PDB file of C-alpha atoms in Angstrom:
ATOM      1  CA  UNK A1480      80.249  76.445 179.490  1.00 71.00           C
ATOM      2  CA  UNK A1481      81.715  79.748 177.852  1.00 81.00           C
ATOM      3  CA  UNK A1482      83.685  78.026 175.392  1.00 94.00           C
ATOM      4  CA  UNK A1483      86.321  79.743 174.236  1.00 97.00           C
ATOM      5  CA  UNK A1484      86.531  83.259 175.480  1.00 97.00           C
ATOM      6  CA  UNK A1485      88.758  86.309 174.273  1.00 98.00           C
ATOM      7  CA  UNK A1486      89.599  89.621 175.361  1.00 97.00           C
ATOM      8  CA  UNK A1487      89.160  92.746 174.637  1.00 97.00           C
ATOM      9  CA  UNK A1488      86.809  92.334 172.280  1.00 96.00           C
ATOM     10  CA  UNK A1489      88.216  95.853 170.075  1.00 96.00           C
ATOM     11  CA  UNK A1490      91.654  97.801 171.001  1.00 97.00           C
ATOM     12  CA  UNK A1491      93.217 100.262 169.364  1.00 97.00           C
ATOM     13  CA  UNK A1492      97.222 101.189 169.624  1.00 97.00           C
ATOM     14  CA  UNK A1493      99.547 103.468 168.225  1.00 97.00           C
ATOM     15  CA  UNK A1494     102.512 102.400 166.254  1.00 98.00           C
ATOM     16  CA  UNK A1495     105.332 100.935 168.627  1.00 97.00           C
ATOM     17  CA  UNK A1496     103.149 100.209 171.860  1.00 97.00           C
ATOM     18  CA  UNK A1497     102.553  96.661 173.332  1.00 97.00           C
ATOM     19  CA  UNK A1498      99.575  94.987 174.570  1.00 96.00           C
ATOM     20  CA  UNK A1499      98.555  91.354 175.567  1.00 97.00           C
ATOM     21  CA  UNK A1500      95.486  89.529 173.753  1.00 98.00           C
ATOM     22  CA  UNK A1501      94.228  87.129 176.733  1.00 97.00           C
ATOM     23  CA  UNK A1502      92.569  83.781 175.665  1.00 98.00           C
ATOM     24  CA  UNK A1503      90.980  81.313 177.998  1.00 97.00           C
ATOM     25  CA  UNK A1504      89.249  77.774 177.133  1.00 97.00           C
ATOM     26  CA  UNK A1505      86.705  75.792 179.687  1.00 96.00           C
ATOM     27  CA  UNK A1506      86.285  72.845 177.828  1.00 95.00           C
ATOM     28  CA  UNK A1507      89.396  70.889 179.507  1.00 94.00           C
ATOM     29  CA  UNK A1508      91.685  70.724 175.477  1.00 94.00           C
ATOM     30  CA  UNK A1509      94.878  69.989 175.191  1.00 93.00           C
ATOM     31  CA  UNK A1510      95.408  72.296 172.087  1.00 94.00           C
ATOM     32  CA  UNK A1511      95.392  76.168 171.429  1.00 96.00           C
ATOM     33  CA  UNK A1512      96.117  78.110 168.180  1.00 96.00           C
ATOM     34  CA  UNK A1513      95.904  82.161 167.516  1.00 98.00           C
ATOM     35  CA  UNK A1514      94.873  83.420 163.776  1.00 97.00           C
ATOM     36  CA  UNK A1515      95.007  86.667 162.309  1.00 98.00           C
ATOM     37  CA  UNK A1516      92.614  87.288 159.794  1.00 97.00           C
ATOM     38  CA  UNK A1517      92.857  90.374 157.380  1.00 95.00           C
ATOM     39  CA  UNK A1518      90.228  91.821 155.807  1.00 87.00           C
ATOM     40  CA  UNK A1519      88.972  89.610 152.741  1.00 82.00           C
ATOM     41  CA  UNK A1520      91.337  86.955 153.549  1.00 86.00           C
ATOM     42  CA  UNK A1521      91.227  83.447 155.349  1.00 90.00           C
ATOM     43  CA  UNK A1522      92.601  82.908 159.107  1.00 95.00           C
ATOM     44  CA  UNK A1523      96.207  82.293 159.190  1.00 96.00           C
ATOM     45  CA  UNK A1524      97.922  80.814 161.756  1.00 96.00           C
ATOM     46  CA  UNK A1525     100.142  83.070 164.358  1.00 97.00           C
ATOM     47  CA  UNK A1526     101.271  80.019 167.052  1.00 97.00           C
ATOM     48  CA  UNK A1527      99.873  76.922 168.237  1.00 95.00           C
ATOM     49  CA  UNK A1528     100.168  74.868 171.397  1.00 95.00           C
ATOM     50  CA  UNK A1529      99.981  71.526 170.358  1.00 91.00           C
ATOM     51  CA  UNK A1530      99.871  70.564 174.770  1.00 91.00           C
ATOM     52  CA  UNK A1531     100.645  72.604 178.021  1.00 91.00           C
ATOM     53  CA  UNK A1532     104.142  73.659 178.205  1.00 89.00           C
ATOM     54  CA  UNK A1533     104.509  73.644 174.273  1.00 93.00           C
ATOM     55  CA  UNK A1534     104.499  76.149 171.923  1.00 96.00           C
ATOM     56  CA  UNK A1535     104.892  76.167 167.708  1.00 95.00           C
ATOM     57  CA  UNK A1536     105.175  78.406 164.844  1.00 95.00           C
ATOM     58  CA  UNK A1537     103.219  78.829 162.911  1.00 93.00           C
ATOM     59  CA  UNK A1538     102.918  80.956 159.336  1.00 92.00           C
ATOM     60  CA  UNK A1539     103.494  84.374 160.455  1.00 96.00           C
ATOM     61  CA  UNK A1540     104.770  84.425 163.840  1.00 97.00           C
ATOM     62  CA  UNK A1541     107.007  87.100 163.435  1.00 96.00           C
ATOM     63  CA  UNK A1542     106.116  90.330 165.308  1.00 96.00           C
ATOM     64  CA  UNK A1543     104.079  88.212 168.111  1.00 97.00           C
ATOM     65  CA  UNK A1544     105.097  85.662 171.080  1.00 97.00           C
ATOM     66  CA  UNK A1545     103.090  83.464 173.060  1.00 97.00           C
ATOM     67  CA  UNK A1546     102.495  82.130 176.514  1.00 96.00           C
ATOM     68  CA  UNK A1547     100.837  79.126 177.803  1.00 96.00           C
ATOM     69  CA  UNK A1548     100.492  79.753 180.768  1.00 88.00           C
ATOM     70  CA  UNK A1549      98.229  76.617 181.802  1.00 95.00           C
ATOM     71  CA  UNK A1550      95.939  73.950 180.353  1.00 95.00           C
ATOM     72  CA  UNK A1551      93.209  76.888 180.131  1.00 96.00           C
ATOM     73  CA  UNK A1552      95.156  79.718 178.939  1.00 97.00           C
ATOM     74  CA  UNK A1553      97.050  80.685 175.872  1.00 98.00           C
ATOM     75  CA  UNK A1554      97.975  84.274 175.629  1.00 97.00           C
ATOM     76  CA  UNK A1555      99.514  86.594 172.663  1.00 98.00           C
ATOM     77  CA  UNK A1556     101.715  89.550 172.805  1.00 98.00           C
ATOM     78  CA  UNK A1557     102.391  92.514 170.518  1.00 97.00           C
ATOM     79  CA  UNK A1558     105.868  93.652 171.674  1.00 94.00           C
ATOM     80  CA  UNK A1559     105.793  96.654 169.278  1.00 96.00           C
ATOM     81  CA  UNK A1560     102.844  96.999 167.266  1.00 96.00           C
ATOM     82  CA  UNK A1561     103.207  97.982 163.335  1.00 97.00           C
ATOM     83  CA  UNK A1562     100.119  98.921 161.479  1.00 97.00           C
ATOM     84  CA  UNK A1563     101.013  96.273 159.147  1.00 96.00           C
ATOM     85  CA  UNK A1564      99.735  94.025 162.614  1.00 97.00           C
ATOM     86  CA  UNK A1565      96.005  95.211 162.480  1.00 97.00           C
ATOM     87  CA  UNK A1566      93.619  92.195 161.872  1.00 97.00           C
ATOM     88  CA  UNK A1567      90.864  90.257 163.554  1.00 97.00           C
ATOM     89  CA  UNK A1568      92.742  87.852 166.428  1.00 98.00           C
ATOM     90  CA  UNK A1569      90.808  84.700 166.986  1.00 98.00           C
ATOM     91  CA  UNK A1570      92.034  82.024 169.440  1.00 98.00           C
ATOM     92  CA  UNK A1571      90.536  78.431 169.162  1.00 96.00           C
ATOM     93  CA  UNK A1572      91.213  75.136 171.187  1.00 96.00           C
ATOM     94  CA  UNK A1573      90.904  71.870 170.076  1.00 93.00           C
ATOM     95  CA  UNK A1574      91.107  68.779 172.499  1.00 90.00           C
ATOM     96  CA  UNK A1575      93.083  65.319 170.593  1.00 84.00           C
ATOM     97  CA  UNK A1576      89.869  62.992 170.346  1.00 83.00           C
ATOM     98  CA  UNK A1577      87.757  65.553 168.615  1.00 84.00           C
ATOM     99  CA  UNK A1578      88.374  67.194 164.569  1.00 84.00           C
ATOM    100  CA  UNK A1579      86.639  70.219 165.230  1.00 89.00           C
ATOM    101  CA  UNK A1580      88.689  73.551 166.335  1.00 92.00           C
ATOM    102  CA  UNK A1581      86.585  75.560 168.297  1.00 94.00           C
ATOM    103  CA  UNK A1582      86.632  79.729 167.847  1.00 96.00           C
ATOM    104  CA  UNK A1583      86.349  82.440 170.247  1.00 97.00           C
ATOM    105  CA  UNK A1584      84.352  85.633 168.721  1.00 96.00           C
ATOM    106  CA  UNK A1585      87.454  87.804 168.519  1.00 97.00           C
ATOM    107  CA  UNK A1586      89.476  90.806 168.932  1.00 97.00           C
ATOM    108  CA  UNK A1587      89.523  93.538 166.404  1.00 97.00           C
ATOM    109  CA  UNK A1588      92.738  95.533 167.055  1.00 97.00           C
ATOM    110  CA  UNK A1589      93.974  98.496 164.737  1.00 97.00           C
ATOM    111  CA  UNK A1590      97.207  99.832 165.143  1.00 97.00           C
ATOM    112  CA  UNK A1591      97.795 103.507 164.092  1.00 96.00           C
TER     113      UNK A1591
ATOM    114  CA  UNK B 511     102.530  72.200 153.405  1.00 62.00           C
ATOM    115  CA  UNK B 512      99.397  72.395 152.425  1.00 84.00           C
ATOM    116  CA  UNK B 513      97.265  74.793 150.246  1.00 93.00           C
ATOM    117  CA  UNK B 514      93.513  75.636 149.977  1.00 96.00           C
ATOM    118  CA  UNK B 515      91.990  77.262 146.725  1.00 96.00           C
ATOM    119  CA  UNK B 516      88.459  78.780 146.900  1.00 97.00           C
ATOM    120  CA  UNK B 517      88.631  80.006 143.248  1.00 96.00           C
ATOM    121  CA  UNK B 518      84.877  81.788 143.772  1.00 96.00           C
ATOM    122  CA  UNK B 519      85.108  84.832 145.497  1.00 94.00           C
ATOM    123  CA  UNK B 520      81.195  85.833 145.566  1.00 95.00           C
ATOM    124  CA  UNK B 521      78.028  83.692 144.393  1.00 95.00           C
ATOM    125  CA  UNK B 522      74.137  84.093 144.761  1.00 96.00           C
ATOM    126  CA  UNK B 523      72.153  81.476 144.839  1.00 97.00           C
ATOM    127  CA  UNK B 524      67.876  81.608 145.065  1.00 97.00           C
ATOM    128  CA  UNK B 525      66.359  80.504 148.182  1.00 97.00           C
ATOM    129  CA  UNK B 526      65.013  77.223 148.229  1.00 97.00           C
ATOM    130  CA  UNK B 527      67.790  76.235 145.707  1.00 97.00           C
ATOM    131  CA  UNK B 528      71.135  73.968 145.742  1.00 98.00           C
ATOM    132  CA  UNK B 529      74.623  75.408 145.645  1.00 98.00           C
ATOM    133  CA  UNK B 530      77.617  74.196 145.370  1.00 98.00           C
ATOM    134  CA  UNK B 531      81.071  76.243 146.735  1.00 98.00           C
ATOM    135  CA  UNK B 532      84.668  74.972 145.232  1.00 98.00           C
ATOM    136  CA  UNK B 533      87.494  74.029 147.300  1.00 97.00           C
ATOM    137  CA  UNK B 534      90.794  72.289 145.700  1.00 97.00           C
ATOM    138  CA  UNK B 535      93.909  71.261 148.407  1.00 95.00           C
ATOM    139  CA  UNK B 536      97.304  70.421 147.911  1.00 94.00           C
ATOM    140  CA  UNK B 537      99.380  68.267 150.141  1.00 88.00           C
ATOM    141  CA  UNK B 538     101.798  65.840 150.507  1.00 86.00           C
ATOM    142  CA  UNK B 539     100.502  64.405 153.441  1.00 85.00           C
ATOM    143  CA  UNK B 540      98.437  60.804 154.004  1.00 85.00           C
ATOM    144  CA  UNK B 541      96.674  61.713 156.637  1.00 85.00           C
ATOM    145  CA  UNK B 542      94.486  64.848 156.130  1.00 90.00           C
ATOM    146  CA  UNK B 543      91.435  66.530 157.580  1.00 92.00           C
ATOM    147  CA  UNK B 544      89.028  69.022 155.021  1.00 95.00           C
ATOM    148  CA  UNK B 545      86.704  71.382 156.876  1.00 96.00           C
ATOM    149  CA  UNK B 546      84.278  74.074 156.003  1.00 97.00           C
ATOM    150  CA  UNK B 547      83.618  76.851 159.030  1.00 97.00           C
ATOM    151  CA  UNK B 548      80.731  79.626 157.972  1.00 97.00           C
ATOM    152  CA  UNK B 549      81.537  83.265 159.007  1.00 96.00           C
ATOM    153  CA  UNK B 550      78.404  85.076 159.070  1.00 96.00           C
ATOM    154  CA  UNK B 551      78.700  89.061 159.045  1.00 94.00           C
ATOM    155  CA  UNK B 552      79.243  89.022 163.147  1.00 94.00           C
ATOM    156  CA  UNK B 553      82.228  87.627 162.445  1.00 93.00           C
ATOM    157  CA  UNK B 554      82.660  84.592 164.566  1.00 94.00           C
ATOM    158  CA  UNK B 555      83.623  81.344 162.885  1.00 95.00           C
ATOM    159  CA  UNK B 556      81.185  77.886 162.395  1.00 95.00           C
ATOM    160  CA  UNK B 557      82.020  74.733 161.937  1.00 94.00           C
ATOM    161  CA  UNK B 558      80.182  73.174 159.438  1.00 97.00           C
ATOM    162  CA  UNK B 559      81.670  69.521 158.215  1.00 96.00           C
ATOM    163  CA  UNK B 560      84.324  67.775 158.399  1.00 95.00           C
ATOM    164  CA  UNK B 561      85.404  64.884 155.975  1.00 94.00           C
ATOM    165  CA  UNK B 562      89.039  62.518 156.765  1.00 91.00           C
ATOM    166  CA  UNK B 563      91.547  61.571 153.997  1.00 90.00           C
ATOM    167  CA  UNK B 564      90.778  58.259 154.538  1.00 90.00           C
ATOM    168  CA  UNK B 565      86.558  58.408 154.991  1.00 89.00           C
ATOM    169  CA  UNK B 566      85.084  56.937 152.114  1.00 86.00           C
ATOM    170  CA  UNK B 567      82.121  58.068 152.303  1.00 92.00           C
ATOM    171  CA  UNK B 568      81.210  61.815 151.776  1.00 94.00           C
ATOM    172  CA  UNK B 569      79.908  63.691 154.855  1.00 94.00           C
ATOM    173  CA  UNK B 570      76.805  65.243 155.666  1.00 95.00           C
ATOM    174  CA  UNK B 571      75.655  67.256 158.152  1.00 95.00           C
ATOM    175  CA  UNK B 572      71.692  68.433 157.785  1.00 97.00           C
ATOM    176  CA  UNK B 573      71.710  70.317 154.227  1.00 97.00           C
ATOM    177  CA  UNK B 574      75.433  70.480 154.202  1.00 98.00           C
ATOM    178  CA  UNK B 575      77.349  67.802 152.192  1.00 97.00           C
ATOM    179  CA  UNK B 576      80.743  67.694 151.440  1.00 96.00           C
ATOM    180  CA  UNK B 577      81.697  66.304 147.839  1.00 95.00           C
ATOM    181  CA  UNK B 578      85.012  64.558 148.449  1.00 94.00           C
ATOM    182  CA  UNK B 579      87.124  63.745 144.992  1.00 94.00           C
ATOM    183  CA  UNK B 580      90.681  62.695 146.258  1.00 91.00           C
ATOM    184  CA  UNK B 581      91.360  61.915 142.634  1.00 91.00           C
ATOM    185  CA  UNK B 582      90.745  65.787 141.692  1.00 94.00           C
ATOM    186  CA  UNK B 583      91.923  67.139 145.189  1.00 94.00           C
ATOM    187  CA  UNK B 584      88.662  68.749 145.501  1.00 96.00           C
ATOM    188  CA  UNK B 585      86.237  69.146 148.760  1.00 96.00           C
ATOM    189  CA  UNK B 586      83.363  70.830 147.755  1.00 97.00           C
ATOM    190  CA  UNK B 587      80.689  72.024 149.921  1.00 98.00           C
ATOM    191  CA  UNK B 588      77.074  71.647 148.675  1.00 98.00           C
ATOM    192  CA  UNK B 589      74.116  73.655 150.625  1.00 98.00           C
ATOM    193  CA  UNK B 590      71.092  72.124 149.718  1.00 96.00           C
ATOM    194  CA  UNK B 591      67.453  74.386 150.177  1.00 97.00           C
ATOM    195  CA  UNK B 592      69.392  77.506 150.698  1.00 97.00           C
ATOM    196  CA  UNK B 593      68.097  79.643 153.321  1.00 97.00           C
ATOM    197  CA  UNK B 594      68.478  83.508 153.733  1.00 97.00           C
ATOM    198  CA  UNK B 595      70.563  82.867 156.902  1.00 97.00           C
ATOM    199  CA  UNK B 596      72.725  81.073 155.139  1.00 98.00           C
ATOM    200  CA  UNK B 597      74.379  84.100 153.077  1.00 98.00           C
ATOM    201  CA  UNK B 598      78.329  84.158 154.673  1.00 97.00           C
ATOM    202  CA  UNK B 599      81.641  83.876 153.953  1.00 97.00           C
ATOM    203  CA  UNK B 600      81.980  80.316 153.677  1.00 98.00           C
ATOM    204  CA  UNK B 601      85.995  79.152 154.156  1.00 97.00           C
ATOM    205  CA  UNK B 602      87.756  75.544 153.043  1.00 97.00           C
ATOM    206  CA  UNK B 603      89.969  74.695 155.290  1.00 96.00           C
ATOM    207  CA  UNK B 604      92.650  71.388 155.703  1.00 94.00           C
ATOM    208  CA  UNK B 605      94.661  70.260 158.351  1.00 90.00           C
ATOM    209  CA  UNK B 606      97.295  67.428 158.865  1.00 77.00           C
ATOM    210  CA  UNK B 607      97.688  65.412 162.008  1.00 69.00           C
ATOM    211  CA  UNK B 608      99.087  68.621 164.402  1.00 73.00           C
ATOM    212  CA  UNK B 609      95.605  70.091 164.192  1.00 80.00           C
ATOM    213  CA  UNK B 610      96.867  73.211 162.100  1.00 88.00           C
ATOM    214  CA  UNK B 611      94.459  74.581 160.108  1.00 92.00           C
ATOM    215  CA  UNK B 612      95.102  76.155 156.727  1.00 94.00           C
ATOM    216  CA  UNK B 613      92.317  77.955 155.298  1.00 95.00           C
ATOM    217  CA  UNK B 614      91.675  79.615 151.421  1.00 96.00           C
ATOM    218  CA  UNK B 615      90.838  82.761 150.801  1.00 95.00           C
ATOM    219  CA  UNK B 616      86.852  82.481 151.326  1.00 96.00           C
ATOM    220  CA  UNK B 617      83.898  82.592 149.146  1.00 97.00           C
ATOM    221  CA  UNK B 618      80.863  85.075 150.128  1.00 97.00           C
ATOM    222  CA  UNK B 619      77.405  83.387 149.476  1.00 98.00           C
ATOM    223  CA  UNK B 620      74.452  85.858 149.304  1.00 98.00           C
ATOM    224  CA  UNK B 621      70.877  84.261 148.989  1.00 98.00           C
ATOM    225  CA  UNK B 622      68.399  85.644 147.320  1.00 97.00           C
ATOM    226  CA  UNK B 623      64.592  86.041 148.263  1.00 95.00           C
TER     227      UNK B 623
END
């Protein structure tokens, strides 16, 4: 099993462009999140899917939609990327009989 | 909502010694879930423990133990014969029954030989 895989792994975009950060799970859970993490700080939370076909706020969602597209996929999207967006992405999934969220390694994206 | 307070931002510890890292939460929920994850300088994020609102006893996991005061709001994480892989950043983290985790703002543990 990969776990929970992300990519790209680093990306860099000027001001104003869009991108897609792709996030795939083979462990069969029913829930997906995406977290930014700046530097020094903890993970906040971007969106959650609580279940296929659902999607949530969640702190700072602004800037940034989602997509879930199946059980295995959760994908985010920069529609116009500020440099006030450049963080560590992490997605995790989580399936409803377990506590634990499991992490993917990351992207680092800076936005110029 | 719910908040997470990590009030030490660095601390060294001796190897071979006990530590113990701080974490105070705040919610108004019943039914809440404390976590600590380890983020060693790679970057990717470790669950450690995990202790339930309503466990009664306090978890451990190896040499991690959680010290669970629901009286003082506080989940403390003790590491017990620190090891030189264990110097992270160590984050608290709660959640409520949507699986949403918030986290604080981290403490860094280096261990010294």
């Amino acid at each position: 099993n990969a776990g929970v895989t992300q990519t790209p792994k680093f990306q860099v975009l000027k001001t104003g462009q869009s991108m897609t950060l792709q996030c795939a799970q083979d462990m069969n859970h029913n829930s997906m999140y995406w977290y930014r993490q700046d530097p020094g700080m903890g993970l906040r939370l971007i969106y959650y899917s609580a279940s296929e076909g659902t999607t949530d706020k969640g702190e700072v969602p602004n800037g940034y939609n989602v997509s879930r597209l199946n059980k295995r996929e959760f994908s985010l999207r920069l529609e116009s990327a500020a440099p006030s967006q450049t963080s560590v992405y992490f997605c995790a999934s989580r399936d409803y009989s377990l506590v634990e969220q499991f992490f993917g390694p990351g992207t680092r994206l800076t936005v110029l | 909502a719910q908040k997470i307070t990590q009030t030490q931002p660095g601390m060294f510890v001796q190897e071979k010694e006990a530590v113990t890292l701080d974490c105070t939460y705040d919610t108004s929920d019943q039914s809440y879930g404390l976590f600590w994850y380890k983020q060693p300088s790679s970057g990717e994020m470790i669950f450690l423990i995990y202790q339930g609102s309503y466990d009664e006893q306090n978890a451990t996991e190896g040499r991690y133990s959680l010290n669970f005061q629901k009286a003082r709001k506080s989940a403390n994480l003790v590491i017990s014969a620190s090891q030189l892989g264990d110097s992270a950043m160590y984050f608290c983290a709660g959640s409520s029954n949507t699986g949403k985790l918030i986290f604080g703002q981290g403490t860094t543990l280096q261990v010294k030989p």
